[in-house]
mmCIF file of C-alpha atoms in Angstrom:
data_model
loop_
_atom_site.group_PDB
_atom_site.id
_atom_site.type_symbol
_atom_site.label_atom_id
_atom_site.label_comp_id
_atom_site.label_asym_id
_atom_site.label_seq_id
_atom_site.Cartn_x
_atom_site.Cartn_y
_atom_site.Cartn_z
ATOM 1 C CA UNK I 1046 -0.261 28.499 -19.380
ATOM 2 C CA UNK I 1047 -1.359 24.878 -19.884
ATOM 3 C CA UNK I 1048 1.191 22.384 -18.552
ATOM 4 C CA UNK I 1049 1.649 19.002 -20.068
ATOM 5 C CA UNK I 1050 3.852 16.281 -18.632
ATOM 6 C CA UNK I 1051 5.318 13.981 -21.296
ATOM 7 C CA UNK I 1052 6.946 10.761 -20.183
ATOM 8 C CA UNK I 1053 8.770 8.842 -22.900
ATOM 9 C CA UNK I 1054 12.022 6.863 -22.730
ATOM 10 C CA UNK I 1055 12.895 7.311 -26.455
ATOM 11 C CA UNK I 1056 14.670 10.667 -26.390
ATOM 12 C CA UNK I 1057 13.961 11.621 -30.005
ATOM 13 C CA UNK I 1058 10.220 10.927 -29.634
ATOM 14 C CA UNK I 1059 10.156 12.851 -26.303
ATOM 15 C CA UNK I 1060 11.765 15.793 -28.055
ATOM 16 C CA UNK I 1061 9.398 15.592 -31.064
ATOM 17 C CA UNK I 1062 6.246 15.431 -28.927
ATOM 18 C CA UNK I 1063 7.486 18.259 -26.711
ATOM 19 C CA UNK I 1064 8.285 20.441 -29.649
ATOM 20 C CA UNK I 1065 4.859 19.891 -31.259
ATOM 21 C CA UNK I 1066 3.136 20.724 -27.985
ATOM 22 C CA UNK I 1067 5.286 23.786 -27.430
ATOM 23 C CA UNK I 1068 4.414 25.086 -30.883
ATOM 24 C CA UNK I 1069 0.773 24.949 -29.725
ATOM 25 C CA UNK I 1070 1.693 27.129 -26.644
ATOM 26 C CA UNK I 1071 1.777 24.361 -24.063
ATOM 27 C CA UNK I 1072 4.378 24.428 -21.347
ATOM 28 C CA UNK I 1073 5.958 20.975 -21.513
ATOM 29 C CA UNK I 1074 7.563 19.110 -18.625
ATOM 30 C CA UNK I 1075 9.667 16.193 -19.816
ATOM 31 C CA UNK I 1076 10.584 12.921 -18.102
ATOM 32 C CA UNK I 1077 12.443 9.965 -19.578
ATOM 33 C CA UNK I 1078 11.316 7.425 -16.995
ATOM 34 C CA UNK I 1079 8.455 6.801 -14.600
ATOM 35 C CA UNK I 1080 10.140 7.866 -11.359
ATOM 36 C CA UNK I 1081 11.003 11.235 -12.733
ATOM 37 C CA UNK I 1082 7.474 11.519 -14.223
ATOM 38 C CA UNK I 1083 5.941 10.724 -10.867
ATOM 39 C CA UNK I 1084 8.059 13.385 -9.132
ATOM 40 C CA UNK I 1085 7.159 16.076 -11.740
ATOM 41 C CA UNK I 1086 3.445 15.164 -11.595
ATOM 42 C CA UNK I 1087 3.426 15.545 -7.773
ATOM 43 C CA UNK I 1088 5.501 18.716 -7.765
ATOM 44 C CA UNK I 1089 4.013 20.612 -10.763
ATOM 45 C CA UNK I 1090 0.412 19.305 -10.918
ATOM 46 C CA UNK I 1091 0.220 19.401 -14.754
ATOM 47 C CA UNK I 1092 -3.030 19.731 -16.692
ATOM 48 C CA UNK I 1093 -2.455 16.495 -18.625
ATOM 49 C CA UNK I 1094 -0.016 13.607 -18.494
ATOM 50 C CA UNK I 1095 1.056 11.901 -21.727
ATOM 51 C CA UNK I 1096 3.003 8.717 -21.097
ATOM 52 C CA UNK I 1097 4.397 5.754 -23.008
ATOM 53 C CA UNK I 1098 3.746 2.382 -21.471
ATOM 54 C CA UNK I 1099 7.241 0.909 -21.791
ATOM 55 C CA UNK I 1100 9.255 3.500 -19.908
ATOM 56 C CA UNK I 1101 11.720 1.620 -17.821
ATOM 57 C CA UNK I 1102 11.766 0.291 -14.239
ATOM 58 C CA UNK I 1103 8.100 1.096 -13.659
ATOM 59 C CA UNK I 1104 5.884 0.888 -16.707
ATOM 60 C CA UNK I 1105 3.246 3.379 -17.705
ATOM 61 C CA UNK I 1106 0.353 1.371 -16.367
ATOM 62 C CA UNK I 1107 2.020 1.002 -12.967
ATOM 63 C CA UNK I 1108 2.727 4.729 -12.970
ATOM 64 C CA UNK I 1109 -0.949 5.386 -13.810
ATOM 65 C CA UNK I 1110 -2.074 3.287 -10.811
ATOM 66 C CA UNK I 1111 0.334 5.055 -8.423
ATOM 67 C CA UNK I 1112 -0.800 8.481 -9.673
ATOM 68 C CA UNK I 1113 -4.454 7.522 -9.280
ATOM 69 C CA UNK I 1114 -3.799 6.418 -5.707
ATOM 70 C CA UNK I 1115 -2.340 9.828 -4.919
ATOM 71 C CA UNK I 1116 -4.933 12.453 -3.834
ATOM 72 C CA UNK I 1117 -3.021 15.243 -5.493
ATOM 73 C CA UNK I 1118 -2.684 13.614 -8.921
ATOM 74 C CA UNK I 1119 -5.708 11.309 -9.207
ATOM 75 C CA UNK I 1120 -7.758 13.619 -11.413
ATOM 76 C CA UNK I 1121 -5.128 14.525 -13.909
ATOM 77 C CA UNK I 1122 -6.251 13.291 -17.390
ATOM 78 C CA UNK I 1123 -3.784 10.550 -18.463
ATOM 79 C CA UNK I 1124 -3.084 9.693 -22.043
ATOM 80 C CA UNK I 1125 -1.233 6.486 -22.902
ATOM 81 C CA UNK I 1126 0.852 6.472 -26.110
ATOM 82 C CA UNK I 1127 2.060 2.998 -26.955
ATOM 83 C CA UNK I 1128 3.213 0.469 -29.446
ATOM 84 C CA UNK I 1129 1.248 -2.177 -27.508
ATOM 85 C CA UNK I 1130 -1.400 -3.210 -30.011
ATOM 86 C CA UNK I 1131 -1.959 -6.834 -28.898
ATOM 87 C CA UNK I 1132 -5.620 -7.242 -27.940
ATOM 88 C CA UNK I 1133 -4.899 -8.356 -24.368
ATOM 89 C CA UNK I 1134 -2.544 -5.392 -23.678
ATOM 90 C CA UNK I 1135 -4.922 -2.877 -25.218
ATOM 91 C CA UNK I 1136 -7.824 -4.244 -23.195
ATOM 92 C CA UNK I 1137 -5.845 -4.086 -19.992
ATOM 93 C CA UNK I 1138 -4.725 -0.495 -20.714
ATOM 94 C CA UNK I 1139 -8.266 0.547 -21.458
ATOM 95 C CA UNK I 1140 -9.650 -1.253 -18.362
ATOM 96 C CA UNK I 1141 -7.605 1.203 -16.233
ATOM 97 C CA UNK I 1142 -9.789 4.022 -17.665
ATOM 98 C CA UNK I 1143 -7.181 6.456 -18.827
ATOM 99 C CA UNK I 1144 -8.425 9.600 -20.603
ATOM 100 C CA UNK I 1145 -7.140 8.200 -23.896
ATOM 101 C CA UNK I 1146 -5.084 5.376 -25.352
ATOM 102 C CA UNK I 1147 -3.225 6.219 -28.580
ATOM 103 C CA UNK I 1148 -1.295 3.628 -30.587
ATOM 104 C CA UNK I 1149 2.035 4.473 -32.119
ATOM 105 C CA UNK I 1150 2.640 5.600 -34.757
ATOM 106 C CA UNK I 1151 0.096 8.353 -34.401
ATOM 107 C CA UNK I 1152 -0.452 11.612 -36.188
ATOM 108 C CA UNK I 1153 0.448 14.806 -34.391
ATOM 109 C CA UNK I 1154 -3.097 16.084 -35.292
ATOM 110 C CA UNK I 1155 -4.549 13.184 -33.229
ATOM 111 C CA UNK I 1156 -2.227 13.866 -30.289
ATOM 112 C CA UNK I 1157 -3.013 17.572 -30.331
ATOM 113 C CA UNK I 1158 -6.744 17.006 -30.523
ATOM 114 C CA UNK I 1159 -6.819 14.478 -27.665
ATOM 115 C CA UNK I 1160 -4.566 16.692 -25.597
ATOM 116 C CA UNK I 1161 -6.703 19.838 -26.120
ATOM 117 C CA UNK I 1162 -9.796 17.890 -25.104
ATOM 118 C CA UNK I 1163 -8.065 16.552 -21.993
ATOM 119 C CA UNK I 1164 -6.971 20.077 -21.086
ATOM 120 C CA UNK I 1165 -10.537 21.363 -21.418
ATOM 121 C CA UNK I 1166 -11.743 18.516 -19.151
ATOM 122 C CA UNK I 1167 -9.125 19.311 -16.521
ATOM 123 C CA UNK I 1168 -9.819 23.043 -16.656
ATOM 124 C CA UNK I 1169 -13.543 22.297 -16.249
ATOM 125 C CA UNK I 1170 -12.817 20.067 -13.250
ATOM 126 C CA UNK I 1171 -10.768 22.750 -11.601
ATOM 127 C CA UNK I 1172 -13.397 25.449 -12.413
ATOM 128 C CA UNK I 1173 -16.184 23.282 -10.875
ATOM 129 C CA UNK I 1174 -14.033 22.765 -7.781
ATOM 130 C CA UNK I 1175 -13.336 26.455 -7.290
ATOM 131 C CA UNK I 1176 -16.935 27.415 -7.852
ATOM 132 C CA UNK I 1177 -17.967 24.868 -5.272
ATOM 133 C CA UNK I 1178 -15.309 26.159 -2.832
ATOM 134 C CA UNK I 1179 -16.412 29.761 -3.407
ATOM 135 C CA UNK I 1180 -20.018 28.712 -2.595
ATOM 136 C CA UNK I 1181 -18.978 26.975 0.619
ATOM 137 C CA UNK I 1182 -16.796 29.954 1.552
ATOM 138 C CA UNK I 1183 -19.770 32.332 1.011
ATOM 139 C CA UNK I 1184 -22.058 30.139 3.194
ATOM 140 C CA UNK I 1185 -19.433 30.122 5.987
ATOM 141 C CA UNK I 1186 -19.162 33.903 5.835
ATOM 142 C CA UNK I 1187 -22.988 34.267 6.048
ATOM 143 C CA UNK I 1188 -23.187 31.942 9.039
ATOM 144 C CA UNK I 1189 -20.204 33.692 10.781
ATOM 145 C CA UNK I 1190 -21.829 37.078 10.167
ATOM 146 C CA UNK I 1191 -25.158 35.953 11.548
ATOM 147 C CA UNK I 1192 -23.490 34.637 14.721
ATOM 148 C CA UNK I 1193 -21.801 38.015 15.475
#
C-alpha cells in the first residue's frame, strides 16, 4: 500500500487531507509538527511527504533540508502545501527543489494528481534501485561461481 506522510499543524486540515488520501487507498501517516514528521519519515520511509511550511518549532523548509541531509529520507518526494504566496517566500521554497509547491487553498483534485505523480516517481526510483541491485547480485554470483 502506498504510504503518505502528511505534516500539518491545523488539525482540521490535517484530518481533511488525510481523509481524502485514504479514500484514494493511500495509507496516511499524520504528524502535527516537524519533529514528529521527521521521526515518522525516518521510521516508516513513506512514498511521499506532504508538509505545510508553517508547522511550529521547525518550519517545513527546515524539515525539508534535514530530510534531504539524511541518507534514508533524501529521495522521498516532498510536496509543500502553504499559504505563503509572497514572491520571495515562493522563490525560496522552489529554490530548495521540492517535488511540488502547492498554494492554499487548493483543490483536492490538484493534491491527488500531484500526489499520484509523486508516488509514481518514488516507485520508479525504488524499482530502478532494485533492478540495479539484482544486476550487481547476479554479477557477484557469476564471479563467485567462476572462482569455485
